Coordinates of C-alpha atoms in Angstrom, one line a residue:
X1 CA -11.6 -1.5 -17.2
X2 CA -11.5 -4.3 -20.0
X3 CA -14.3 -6.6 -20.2
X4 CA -16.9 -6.3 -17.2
X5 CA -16.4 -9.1 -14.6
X6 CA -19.6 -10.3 -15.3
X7 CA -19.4 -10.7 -19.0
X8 CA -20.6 -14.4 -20.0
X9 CA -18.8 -16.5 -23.1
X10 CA -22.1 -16.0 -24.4
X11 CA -22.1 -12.1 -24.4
X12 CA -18.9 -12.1 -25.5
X13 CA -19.0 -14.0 -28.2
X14 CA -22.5 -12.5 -29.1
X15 CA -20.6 -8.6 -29.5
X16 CA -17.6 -10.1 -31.4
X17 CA -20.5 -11.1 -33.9
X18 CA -21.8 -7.9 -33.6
X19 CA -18.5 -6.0 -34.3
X20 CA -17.6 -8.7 -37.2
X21 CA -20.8 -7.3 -38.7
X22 CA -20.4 -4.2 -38.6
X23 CA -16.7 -4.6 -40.0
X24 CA -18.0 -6.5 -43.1
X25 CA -20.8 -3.7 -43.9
X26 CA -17.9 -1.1 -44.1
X27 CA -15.9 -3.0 -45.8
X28 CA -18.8 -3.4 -48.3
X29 CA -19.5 0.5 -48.6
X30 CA -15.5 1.1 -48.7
X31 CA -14.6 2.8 -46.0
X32 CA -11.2 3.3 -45.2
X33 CA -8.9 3.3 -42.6
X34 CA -7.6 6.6 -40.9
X35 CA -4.9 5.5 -38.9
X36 CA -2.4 3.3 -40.8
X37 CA -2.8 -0.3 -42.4
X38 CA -1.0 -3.7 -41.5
X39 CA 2.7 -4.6 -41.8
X40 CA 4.5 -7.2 -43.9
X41 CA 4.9 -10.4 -41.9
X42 CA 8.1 -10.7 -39.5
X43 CA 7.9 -7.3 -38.8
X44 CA 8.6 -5.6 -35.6
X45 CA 5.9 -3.7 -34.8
X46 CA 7.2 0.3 -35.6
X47 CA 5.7 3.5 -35.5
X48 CA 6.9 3.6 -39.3
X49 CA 5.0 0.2 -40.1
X50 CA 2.1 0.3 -37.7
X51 CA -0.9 2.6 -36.1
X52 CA -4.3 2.1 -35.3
X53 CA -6.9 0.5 -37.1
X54 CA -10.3 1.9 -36.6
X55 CA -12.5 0.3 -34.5
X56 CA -14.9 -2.0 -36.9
X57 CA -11.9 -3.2 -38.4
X58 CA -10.1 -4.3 -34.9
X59 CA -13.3 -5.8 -34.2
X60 CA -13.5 -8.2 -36.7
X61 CA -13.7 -12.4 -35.0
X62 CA -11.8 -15.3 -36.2
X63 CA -15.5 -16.3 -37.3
X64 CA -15.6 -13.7 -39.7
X65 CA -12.3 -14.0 -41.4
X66 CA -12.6 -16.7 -44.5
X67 CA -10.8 -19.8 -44.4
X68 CA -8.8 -19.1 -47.5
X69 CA -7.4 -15.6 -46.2
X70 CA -4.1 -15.5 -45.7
X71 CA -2.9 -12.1 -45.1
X72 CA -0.7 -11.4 -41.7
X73 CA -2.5 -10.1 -39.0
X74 CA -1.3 -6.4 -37.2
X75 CA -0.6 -6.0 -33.6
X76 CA -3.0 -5.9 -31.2
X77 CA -4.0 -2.4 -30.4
X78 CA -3.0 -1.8 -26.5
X79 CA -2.1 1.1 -24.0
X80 CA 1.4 0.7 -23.5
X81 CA 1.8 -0.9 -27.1
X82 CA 3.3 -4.1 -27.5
X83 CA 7.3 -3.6 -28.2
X84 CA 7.7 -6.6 -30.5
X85 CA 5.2 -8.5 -32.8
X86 CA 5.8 -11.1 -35.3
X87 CA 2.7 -11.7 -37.1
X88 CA 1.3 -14.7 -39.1
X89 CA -1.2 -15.4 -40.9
X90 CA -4.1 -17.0 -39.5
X91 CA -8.1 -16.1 -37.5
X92 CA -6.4 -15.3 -34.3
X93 CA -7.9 -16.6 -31.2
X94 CA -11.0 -15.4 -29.5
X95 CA -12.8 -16.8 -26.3
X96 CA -15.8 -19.1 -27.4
X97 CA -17.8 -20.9 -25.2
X98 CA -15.8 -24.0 -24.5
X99 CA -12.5 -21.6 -24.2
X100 CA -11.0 -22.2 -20.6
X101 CA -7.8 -20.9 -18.8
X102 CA -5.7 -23.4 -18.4
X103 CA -2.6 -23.0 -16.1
X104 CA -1.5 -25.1 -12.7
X105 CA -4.1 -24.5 -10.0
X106 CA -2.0 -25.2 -7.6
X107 CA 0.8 -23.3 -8.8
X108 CA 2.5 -19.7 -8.6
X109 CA 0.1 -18.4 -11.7
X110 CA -3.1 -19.6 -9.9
X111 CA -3.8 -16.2 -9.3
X112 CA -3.2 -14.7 -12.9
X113 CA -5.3 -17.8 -14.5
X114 CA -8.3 -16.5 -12.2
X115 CA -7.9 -13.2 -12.7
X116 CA -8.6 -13.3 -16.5
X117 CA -10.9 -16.1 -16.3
X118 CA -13.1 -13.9 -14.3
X119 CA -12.6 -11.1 -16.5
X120 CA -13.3 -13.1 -19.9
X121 CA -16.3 -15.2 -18.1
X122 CA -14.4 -18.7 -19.0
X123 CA -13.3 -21.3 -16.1
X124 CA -10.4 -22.2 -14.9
X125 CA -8.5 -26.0 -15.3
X126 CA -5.3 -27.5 -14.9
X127 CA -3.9 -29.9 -17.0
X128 CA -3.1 -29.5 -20.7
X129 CA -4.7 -27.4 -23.1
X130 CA -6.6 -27.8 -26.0
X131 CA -8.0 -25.7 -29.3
X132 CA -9.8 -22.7 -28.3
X133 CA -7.7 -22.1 -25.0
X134 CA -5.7 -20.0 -23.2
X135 CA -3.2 -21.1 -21.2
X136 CA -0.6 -19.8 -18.5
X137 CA 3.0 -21.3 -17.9
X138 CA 6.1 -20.3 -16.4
X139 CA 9.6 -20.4 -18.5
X140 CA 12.7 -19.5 -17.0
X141 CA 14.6 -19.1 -19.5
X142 CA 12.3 -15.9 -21.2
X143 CA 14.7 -13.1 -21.5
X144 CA 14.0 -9.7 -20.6
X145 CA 13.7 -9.6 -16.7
X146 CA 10.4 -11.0 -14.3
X147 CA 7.9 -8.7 -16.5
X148 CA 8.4 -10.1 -19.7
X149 CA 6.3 -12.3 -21.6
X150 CA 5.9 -14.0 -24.6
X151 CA 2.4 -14.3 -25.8
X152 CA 1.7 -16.8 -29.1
X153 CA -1.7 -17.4 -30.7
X154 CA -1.6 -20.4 -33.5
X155 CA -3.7 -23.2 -33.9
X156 CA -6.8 -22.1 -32.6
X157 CA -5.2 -21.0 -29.0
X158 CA -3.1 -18.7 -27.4
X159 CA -0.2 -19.3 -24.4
X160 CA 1.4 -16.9 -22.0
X161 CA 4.7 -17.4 -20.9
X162 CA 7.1 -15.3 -18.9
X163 CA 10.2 -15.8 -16.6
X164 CA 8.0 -15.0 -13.2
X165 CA 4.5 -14.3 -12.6
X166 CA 4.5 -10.6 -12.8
X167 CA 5.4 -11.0 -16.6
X168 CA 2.7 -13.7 -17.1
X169 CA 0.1 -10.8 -15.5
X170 CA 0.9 -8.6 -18.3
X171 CA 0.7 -10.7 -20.7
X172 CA -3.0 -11.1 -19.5
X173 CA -3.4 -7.8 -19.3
X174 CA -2.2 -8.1 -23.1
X175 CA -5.1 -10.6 -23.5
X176 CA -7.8 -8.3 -22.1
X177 CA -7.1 -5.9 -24.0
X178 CA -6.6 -6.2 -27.1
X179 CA -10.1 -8.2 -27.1
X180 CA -11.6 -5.1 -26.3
X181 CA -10.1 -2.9 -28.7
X182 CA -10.0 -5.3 -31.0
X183 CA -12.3 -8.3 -30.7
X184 CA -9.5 -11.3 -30.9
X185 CA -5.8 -11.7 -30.2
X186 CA -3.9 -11.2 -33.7
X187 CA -2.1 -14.4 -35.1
X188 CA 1.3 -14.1 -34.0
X189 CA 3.8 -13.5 -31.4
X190 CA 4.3 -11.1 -29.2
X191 CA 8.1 -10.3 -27.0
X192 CA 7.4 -7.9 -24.6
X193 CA 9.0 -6.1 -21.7
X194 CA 9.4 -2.7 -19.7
X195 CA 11.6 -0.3 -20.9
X196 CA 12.0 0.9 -17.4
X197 CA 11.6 -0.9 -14.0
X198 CA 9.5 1.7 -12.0
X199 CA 6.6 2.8 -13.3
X200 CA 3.7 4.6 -11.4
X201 CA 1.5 6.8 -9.1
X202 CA 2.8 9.0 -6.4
X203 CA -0.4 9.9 -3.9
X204 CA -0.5 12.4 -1.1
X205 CA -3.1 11.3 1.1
X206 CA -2.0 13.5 4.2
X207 CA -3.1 16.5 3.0
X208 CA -6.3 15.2 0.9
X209 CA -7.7 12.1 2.5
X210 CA -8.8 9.3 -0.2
X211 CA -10.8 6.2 0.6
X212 CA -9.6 2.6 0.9
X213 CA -12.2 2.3 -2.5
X214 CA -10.9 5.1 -4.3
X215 CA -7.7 4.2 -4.3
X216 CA -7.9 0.2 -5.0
X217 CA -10.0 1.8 -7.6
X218 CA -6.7 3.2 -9.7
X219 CA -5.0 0.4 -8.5
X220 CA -6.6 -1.9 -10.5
X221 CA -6.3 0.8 -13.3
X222 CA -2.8 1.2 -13.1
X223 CA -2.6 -3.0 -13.2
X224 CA -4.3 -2.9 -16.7
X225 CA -1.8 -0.5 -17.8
X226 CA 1.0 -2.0 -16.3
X227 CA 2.1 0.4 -13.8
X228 CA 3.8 -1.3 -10.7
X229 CA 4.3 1.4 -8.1
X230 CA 1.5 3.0 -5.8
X231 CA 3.9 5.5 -3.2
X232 CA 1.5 6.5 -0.3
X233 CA 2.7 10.0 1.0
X234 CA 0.6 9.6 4.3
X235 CA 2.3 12.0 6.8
X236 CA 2.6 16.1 6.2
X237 CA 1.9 19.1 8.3
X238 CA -1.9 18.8 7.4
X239 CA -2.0 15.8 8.7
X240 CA -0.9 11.6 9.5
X241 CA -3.2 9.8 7.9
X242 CA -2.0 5.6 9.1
X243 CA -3.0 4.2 12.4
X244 CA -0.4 3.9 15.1
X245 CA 0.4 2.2 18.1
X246 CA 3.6 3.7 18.6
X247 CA 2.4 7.4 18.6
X248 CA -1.3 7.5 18.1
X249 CA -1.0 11.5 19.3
X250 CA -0.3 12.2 16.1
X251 CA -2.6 10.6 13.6
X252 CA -5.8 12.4 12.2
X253 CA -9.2 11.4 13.1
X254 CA -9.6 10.6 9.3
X255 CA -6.5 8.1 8.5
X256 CA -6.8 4.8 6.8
X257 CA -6.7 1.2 9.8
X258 CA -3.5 -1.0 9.3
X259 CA -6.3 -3.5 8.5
X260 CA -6.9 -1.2 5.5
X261 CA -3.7 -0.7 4.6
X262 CA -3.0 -4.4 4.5
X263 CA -6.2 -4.6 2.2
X264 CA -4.2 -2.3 -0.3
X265 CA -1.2 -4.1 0.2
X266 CA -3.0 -7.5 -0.8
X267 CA -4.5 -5.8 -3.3
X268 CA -1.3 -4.9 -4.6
X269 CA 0.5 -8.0 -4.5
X270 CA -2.3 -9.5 -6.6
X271 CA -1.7 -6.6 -9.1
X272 CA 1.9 -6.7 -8.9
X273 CA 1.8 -3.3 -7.6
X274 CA 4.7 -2.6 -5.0
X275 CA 3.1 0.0 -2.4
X276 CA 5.8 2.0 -1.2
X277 CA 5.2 4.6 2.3
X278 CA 6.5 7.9 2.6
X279 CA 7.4 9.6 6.1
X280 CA 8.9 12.8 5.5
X281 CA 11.8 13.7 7.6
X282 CA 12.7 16.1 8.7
X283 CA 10.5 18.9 7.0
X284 CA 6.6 18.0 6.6
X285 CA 6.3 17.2 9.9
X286 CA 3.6 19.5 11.2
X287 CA 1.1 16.8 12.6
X288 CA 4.2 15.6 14.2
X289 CA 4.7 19.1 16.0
X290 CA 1.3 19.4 17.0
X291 CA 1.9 17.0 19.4
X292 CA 5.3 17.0 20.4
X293 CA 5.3 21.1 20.1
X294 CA 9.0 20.4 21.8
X295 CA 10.0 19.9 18.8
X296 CA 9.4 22.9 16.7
X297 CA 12.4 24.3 14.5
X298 CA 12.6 28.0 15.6
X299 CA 15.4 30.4 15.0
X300 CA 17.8 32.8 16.8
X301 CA 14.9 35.2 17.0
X302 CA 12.5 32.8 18.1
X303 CA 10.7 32.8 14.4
X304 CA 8.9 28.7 13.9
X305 CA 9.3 26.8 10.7
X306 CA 6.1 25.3 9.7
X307 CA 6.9 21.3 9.4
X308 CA 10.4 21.2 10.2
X309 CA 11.1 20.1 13.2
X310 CA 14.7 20.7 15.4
X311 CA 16.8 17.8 14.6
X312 CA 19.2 18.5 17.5
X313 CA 16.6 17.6 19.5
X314 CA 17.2 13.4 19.6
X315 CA 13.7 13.4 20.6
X316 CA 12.5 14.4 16.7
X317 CA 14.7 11.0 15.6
X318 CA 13.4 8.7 17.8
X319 CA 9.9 9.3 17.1
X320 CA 10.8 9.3 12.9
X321 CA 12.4 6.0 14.1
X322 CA 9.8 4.4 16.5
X323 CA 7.2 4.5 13.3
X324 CA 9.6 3.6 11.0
X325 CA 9.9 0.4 12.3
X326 CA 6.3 0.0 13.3
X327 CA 5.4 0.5 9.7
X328 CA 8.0 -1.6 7.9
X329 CA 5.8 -5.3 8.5
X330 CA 3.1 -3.6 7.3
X331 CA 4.4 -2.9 4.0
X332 CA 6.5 -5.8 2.9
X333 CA 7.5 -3.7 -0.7
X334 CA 11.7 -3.6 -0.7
X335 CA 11.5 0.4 -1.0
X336 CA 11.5 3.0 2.1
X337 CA 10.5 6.9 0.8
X338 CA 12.7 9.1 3.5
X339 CA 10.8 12.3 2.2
X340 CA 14.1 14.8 3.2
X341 CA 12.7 17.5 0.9
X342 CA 12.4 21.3 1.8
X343 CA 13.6 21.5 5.1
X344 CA 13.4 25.0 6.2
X345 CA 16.5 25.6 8.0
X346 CA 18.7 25.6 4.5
X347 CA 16.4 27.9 2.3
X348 CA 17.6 31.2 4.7
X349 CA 21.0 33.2 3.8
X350 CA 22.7 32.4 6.5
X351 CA 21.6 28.7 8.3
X352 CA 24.8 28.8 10.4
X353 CA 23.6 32.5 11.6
X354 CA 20.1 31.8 12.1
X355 CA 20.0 28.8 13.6
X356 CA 22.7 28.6 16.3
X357 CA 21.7 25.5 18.1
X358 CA 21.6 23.1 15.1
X359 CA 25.4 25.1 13.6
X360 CA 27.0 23.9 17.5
X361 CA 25.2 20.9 16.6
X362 CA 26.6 19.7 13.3
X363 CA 30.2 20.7 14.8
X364 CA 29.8 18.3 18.0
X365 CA 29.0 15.3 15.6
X366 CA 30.8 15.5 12.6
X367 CA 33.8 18.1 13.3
X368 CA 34.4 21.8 13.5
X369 CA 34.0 22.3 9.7
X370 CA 30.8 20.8 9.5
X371 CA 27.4 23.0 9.0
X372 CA 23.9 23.0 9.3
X373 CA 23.7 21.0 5.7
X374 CA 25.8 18.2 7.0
X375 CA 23.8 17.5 10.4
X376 CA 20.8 18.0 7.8
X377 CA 22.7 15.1 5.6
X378 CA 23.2 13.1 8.7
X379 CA 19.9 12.8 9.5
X380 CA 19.5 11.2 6.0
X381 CA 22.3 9.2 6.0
X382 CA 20.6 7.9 9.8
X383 CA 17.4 6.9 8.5
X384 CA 18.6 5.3 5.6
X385 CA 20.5 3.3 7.5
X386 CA 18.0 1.9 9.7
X387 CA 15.6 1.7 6.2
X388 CA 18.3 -0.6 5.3
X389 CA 17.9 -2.6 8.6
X390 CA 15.2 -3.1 8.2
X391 CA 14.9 -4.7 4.3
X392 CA 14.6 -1.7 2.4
X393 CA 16.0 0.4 -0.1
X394 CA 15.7 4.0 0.7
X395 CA 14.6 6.9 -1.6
X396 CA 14.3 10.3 -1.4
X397 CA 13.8 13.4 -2.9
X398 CA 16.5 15.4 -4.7
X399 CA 16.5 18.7 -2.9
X400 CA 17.6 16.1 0.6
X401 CA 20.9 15.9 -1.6
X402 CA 23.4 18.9 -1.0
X403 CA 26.8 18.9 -2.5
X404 CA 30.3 20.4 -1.1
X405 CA 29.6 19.1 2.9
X406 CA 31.8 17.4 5.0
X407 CA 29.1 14.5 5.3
X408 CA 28.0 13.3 1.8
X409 CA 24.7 11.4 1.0
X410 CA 24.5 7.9 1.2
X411 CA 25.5 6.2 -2.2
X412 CA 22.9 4.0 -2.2
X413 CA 19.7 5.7 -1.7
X414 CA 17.7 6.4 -5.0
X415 CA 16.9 10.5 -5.8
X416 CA 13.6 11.1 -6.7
X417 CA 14.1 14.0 -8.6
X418 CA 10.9 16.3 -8.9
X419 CA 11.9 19.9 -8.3
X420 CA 13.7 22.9 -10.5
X421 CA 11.3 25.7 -10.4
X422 CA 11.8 28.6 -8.3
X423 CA 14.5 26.8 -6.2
X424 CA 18.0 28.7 -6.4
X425 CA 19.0 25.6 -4.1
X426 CA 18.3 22.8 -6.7
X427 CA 20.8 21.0 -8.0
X428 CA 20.5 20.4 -11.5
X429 CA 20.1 16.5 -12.6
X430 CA 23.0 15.9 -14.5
X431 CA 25.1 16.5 -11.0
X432 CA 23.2 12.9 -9.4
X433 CA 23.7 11.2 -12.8
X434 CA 27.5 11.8 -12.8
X435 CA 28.4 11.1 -9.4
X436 CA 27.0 7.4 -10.0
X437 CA 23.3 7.8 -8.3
X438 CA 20.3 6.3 -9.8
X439 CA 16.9 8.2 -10.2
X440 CA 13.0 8.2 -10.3
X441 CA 11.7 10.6 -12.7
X442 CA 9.0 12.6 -11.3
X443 CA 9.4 15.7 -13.2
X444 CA 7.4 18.8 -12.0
X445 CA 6.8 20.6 -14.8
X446 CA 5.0 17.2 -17.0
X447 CA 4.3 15.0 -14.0
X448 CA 2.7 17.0 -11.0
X449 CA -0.7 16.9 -10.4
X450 CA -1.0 19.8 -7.9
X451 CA -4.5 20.4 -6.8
X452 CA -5.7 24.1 -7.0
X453 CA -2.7 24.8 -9.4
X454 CA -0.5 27.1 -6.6
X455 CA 2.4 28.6 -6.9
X456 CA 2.5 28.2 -11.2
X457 CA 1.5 24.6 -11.1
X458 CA -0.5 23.6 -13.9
X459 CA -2.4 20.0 -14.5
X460 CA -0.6 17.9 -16.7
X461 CA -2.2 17.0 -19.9
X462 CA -1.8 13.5 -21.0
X463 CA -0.8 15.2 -24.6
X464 CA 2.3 16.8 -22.9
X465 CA 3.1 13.9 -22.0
X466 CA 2.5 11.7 -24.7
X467 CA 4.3 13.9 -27.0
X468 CA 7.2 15.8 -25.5
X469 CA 7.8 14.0 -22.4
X470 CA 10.3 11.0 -21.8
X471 CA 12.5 9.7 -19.0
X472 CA 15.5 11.7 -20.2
X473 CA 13.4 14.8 -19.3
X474 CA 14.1 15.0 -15.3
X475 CA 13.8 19.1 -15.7
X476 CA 11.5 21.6 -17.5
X477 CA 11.8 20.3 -21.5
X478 CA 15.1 19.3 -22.2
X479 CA 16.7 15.7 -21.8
X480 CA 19.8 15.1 -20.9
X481 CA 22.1 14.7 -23.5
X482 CA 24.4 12.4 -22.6
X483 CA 22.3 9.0 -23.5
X484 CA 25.2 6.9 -21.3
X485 CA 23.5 8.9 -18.2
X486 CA 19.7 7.8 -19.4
X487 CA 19.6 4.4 -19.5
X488 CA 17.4 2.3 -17.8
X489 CA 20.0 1.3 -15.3
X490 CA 20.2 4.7 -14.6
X491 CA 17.3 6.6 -14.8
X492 CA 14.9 3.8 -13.2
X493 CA 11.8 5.2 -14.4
X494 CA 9.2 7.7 -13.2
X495 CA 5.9 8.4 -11.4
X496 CA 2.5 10.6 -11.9
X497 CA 2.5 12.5 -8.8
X498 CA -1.0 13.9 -7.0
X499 CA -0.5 16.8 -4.5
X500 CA -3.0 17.5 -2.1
X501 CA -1.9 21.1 -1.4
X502 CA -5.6 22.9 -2.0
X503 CA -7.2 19.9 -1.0
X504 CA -11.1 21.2 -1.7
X505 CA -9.8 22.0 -5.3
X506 CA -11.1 19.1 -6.9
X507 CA -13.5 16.0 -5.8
X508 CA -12.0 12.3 -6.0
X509 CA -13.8 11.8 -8.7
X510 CA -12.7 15.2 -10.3
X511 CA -9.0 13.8 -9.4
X512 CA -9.6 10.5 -11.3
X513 CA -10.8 11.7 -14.3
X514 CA -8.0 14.4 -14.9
X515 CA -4.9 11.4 -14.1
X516 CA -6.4 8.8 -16.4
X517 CA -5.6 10.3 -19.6
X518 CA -1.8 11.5 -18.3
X519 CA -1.5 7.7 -16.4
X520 CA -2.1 6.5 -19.6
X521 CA 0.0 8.6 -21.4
X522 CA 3.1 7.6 -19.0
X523 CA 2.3 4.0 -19.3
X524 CA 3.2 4.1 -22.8
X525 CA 6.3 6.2 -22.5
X526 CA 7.6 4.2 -19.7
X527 CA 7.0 0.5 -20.9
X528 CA 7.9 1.6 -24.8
X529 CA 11.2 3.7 -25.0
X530 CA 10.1 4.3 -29.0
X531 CA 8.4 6.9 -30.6
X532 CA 4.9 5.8 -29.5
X533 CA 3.2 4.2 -32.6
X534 CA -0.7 6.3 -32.7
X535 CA -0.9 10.1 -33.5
X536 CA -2.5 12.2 -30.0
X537 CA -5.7 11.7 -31.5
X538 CA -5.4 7.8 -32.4
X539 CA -4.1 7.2 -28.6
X540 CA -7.5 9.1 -27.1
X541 CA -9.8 7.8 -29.2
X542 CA -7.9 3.8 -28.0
X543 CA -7.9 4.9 -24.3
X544 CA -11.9 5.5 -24.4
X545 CA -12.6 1.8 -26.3
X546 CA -10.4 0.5 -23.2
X547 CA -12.1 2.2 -21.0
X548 CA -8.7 3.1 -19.5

C-alpha cells in the first residue's frame, strides 16, 4: 500500500514528472474535471466545497506549477479524508532528492520518521530542518486527543505535529498518501482527528485458521487507513487456536506460537494497532469440552449444548481463569473481549425447568429469587472482575447483557453490540445507551463478514457502507434518534467483523479482497463524522490509485 518500500527519490521524482506531464497535455486539449474543482482559500474542506480531482490533475508536481500562480491549492485526496484543510497558495511540497525526514532519532517518533522514510526512499536525520524536508515533532498542546495532527506544507517543506506519537503516524500516513493519489502534499494546513476512538477489524481465527503473514498483511492495511483495533477471536467450538502452557489439551494442532503472537503484537505497536484477544465464556467453548468433556452443559433430559459449558461446575471457571491470566502479558493492549454471547441455557422456554442444576445453582449464590440469567450474569460480572485485575477493560457482547435479574451487569464493561436478527432475546440498543453503558458498533446487518453467507448473512459491500451506514446505526437501518445517546463518548466506535463459520467458503486471499473495499469504506465513516466528501464512484476509483 502507498509507495513501494523500495521506491528511490529518483523514481519518485521521475513519475511525479511523468504525471505533471500528462496533467499539462490535458490541460492543453481541455479536458475537464468530473468530480468537483477547488475551494476558496480558508475553507474547511466540505462535501459542498470539495471532491475529487481526477487523477492527472492530482498528479501535477510543484515543478510543474509556474512561479507566478497563485491560486489555493485543494485538499489532498485521502481514504479517511482529511476533516479540516486551510489552503494557501503556493507548489506544495514533494520529496526531491536531497528531501530527508527529519525528527529526533533518539526520540519517541524515531519509529514514525523511519517508517516513512523507508516508504518515500529518503533518509533519516536529526537536527533541524531545511527546504525540501519533512519533518516530525511532538506538541503537547495539539488539541483533539493523542491521534491528532497538524500537518503544514509552506516554504518548500512540510512538518507533522501531534500531541503523542500515534497522531504524528497519521499524519504520515497523510503524507503517503496523498503523494500517491496526488503527486505532492497541497499548500496548506491540515487539523485532523478521529471522530471516534475505536476503529477496526474483528477476526475469527478459531474457526478459520489465518497465517502470522496474512494477518500482519491487513495490519499494515488497516495502519494506512487509520484503523487502530485488530480483536483476535482465537477460541470457539471448532477450535483454540493460541499456544498454552496452562492447558495445552485444548489447543488445535494448527494455532498461532506466543512467539507469533508477540510478532503481531510488535507489529501492532509500531502501527498503533491495539490487538485485543477474545475468550468466549461461557458459550463457544467446544475445544474446551473436548477435553474437559466433564464439563458439558446438558439438561434435565440429558440433551448437550454444543459450546456451553455447565458453569456450576467451578471447574469450567477456573480453567476460563487459568488462561486468562496466562494470556494477559502476552497482550499488553488495555482491553479484555469476555465473549458471553449465546449461551445456550437462556435461548429454551423454560431455563429454570430445563436446567435444574444451574436454577439450585443461581439460588445458593445470589438468593432464592435469583435464576439461571443471573448465575449466567455472575459469571460475567466474575471474569470482568479478574479482567480488571489484571489491567484491562472488559468487553463483551450484547446478548451477555439481560435485563430485570437480581444480579445486574457490570457498569463498566463496554457492549459490543452486533446482534438483532432472529433473536426474540435481544435487547434493542437504545436500552444500553440509556442505562449509561458505552458501545462498539459492530452492526450485523452492514458489518458482518460471515463466510458462506448462513443463516441470511450476506457480505457487506463497501457501498452499503459508505452510503447508508454510520455509528448511530447499531441495528438493521435506522439510527438512533436521540443524537445525546450517539456521541463519540458514547457510542465509541465500530469494527468490520470476519466470521469463520463455513470456513472452506472463501480462500484468504478471497477474504482479503472482499474486506478491503468495506475496511475502507468504514475508515472514512469512523474518522470523518460528515457526509463523506466523493460520490461511491469517486471513492472506488481513489481506493484503487492507493492501492488500499
Amino acid at each position: 500500500m502507498g509507495l513501494p518500500l523500495r521506491a528511490t527519490r529518483a523514481s519518485c521524482v521521475r513519475g511525479l514528472i511523468a504525471g505533471a506531464a500528462v496533467t499539462l497535455l490535458l490541460t492543453a486539449l481541455g479536458c475537464q474535471q468530473t468530480d468537483g474543482g477547488q475551494r476558496p482559500p480558508g475553507t474547511r474542506s466540505t462535501p459542498a466545497q470539495s471532491s475529487a480531482h481526477t487523477t492527472a490533475t492530482s498528479a501535477r508536481s510543484p515543478s510543474a506549477v509556474p512561479p507566478h500562480r497563485t491560486a489555493a491549492s485543494a485538499p489532498p485526496r485521502t481514504i479517511p479524508s482529511v476533516r479540516d484543510f486551510t489552503p494557501a497558495s503556493g507548489p506544495g511540497w514533494r520529496p526531491g532528492d536531497d528531501s530527508r525526514v527529519v525528527a529526533d532519532l533518539k526520540g519517541p517518533l524515531a519509529d514514525e520518521a523511519r517508517m516513512i522514510a523507508a516508504e518515500l526512499g529518503l533518509r533519516t536525520t536529526s537536527g533541524p530542518a531545511r527546504r525540501g524536508d519533512l519533518s516530525l515533532a511532538l506538541a503537547p498542546k495539539v488539541s483533539g486527543g493523542g491521534e491528532a495532527y497538524t500537518l503544514k506544507v509552506a516554504g518548500g517543506r512540510a512538518r507533522i505535529t501531534g500531541p503523542a506519537d500515534a497522531g504524528v503516524f497519521y499524519g504520515t500516513r497523510t503524507v503517503k498518501q496523498a503523494l500517491r493519489s496526488g503527486g505532492r502534499l497541497p499548500e496548506g494546513v491540515i487539523h485532523d482527528r478521529p471522530g471516534r476512538a475505536q476503529r477496526g477489524l474483528n477476526l475469527d481465527i478459531a474457526r478459520k485458521f489465518f497465517s502470522v503473514g496474512w494477518i500482519e498483511a491487513r495490519m499494515r492495511e488497516m495502519a494506512d487507513l487509520k484503523l487502530n483495533q485488530l480483536a483476535l477471536h482465537f477460541s470457539d467450538d471448532q477450535g483454540f487456536r493460541i499456544q498454552s502452557t496452562s492447558h495445552p489439551e485444548i489447543v488445535s494442532s494448527q494455532h498461532l506460537t506466543k512467539d507469533q503472537v508477540r510478532q503481531i503484537v510488535a507489529l501492532g505497536q509500531r502501527l498503533h494497532i491495539t490487538v485485543i484477544p477474545e475468550i468466549d465464556s461461557p458459550g463457544h467453548l467446544g475445544a474446551v469440552i473436548r477435553a474437559h468433556p466433564q464439563l458439558q452443559l446438558r439438561n434435565a433430559g440429558g440433551t448437550t449444548f454444543q459450546g456451553s459449558v455447565d458453569i456450576s461446575n467451578p471447574a469450567a471457571a477456573r480453567i476460563v481463569d487459568d488462561l486468562m491470566r496466562e494470556y494477559a502479558p502476552l497482550f499488553p493492549g488495555r482491553w479484555w473481549h469476555l465473549g458471553a454471547d449465546e449461551y445456550l441455557a437462556l435461548t429454551v422456554k423454560d431455563p429454570q425447568a430445563s436446567f435444574p442444576g444451574l436454577a439450585a445453582a443461581a439460588k445458593r449464590k445470589y438468593g432464592p429469587s435469583a435464576r439461571v440469567q443471573d448465575l449466567v450474569t455472575g459469571w460475567l460480572n466474575d471474569r470482568a472482575r479478574l479482567a480488571r485485575q489484571l489491567g484491562k477493560r472488559p468487553k463483551a457482547w450484547n446478548d451477555g447483557f439481560f435485563a430485570g435479574g437480581v444480579v445486574k451487569p457490570a457498569k463498566n464493561i463496554e457492549v459490543e453490540y452486533w446482534t438483532g436478527r432472529l433473536k426474540e432475546t435481544a435487547r434493542p440498543p437504545l436500552e444500553y445507551l440509556k442505562e449509561g453503558r458505552k458501545v462498539v458498533n459492530l452492526n450485523d446487518s452492514f458489518l458482518y463478514y460471515v463466510l458462506g453467507e448462513p443463516g441470511g448473512f450476506t457480505y457487506p459491500t463497501g457501498e452499503r457502507i459508505y452510503e447508508d451506514w454510520s455509528p448511530a446505526i447499531l441495528r438493521g437501518s435506522t439510527p438512533i434518534a436521540d443524537k445525546s445517546l450517539t456521541g463519540p463518548d458514547r457510542i465509541l466506535g465500530a469494527r468490520l467483523a470476519i466470521w469463520g463459520d463455513r470456513p472452506e467458503a472463501q480462500t484468504p486471499v478471497q477474504v482479503a479482497q472482499g474486506i478491503r473495499l468495506p475496511l475502507a469504506a468504514l475508515a472514512q465513516r469512523v474518522w470523518d463524522p460528515g457526509k463523506p466528501p466523493l460520490s461511491w464512484s469517486g471513492f472506488t476509483r481513489l481506493a484503487e490509485r492507493l492501492g488500499v
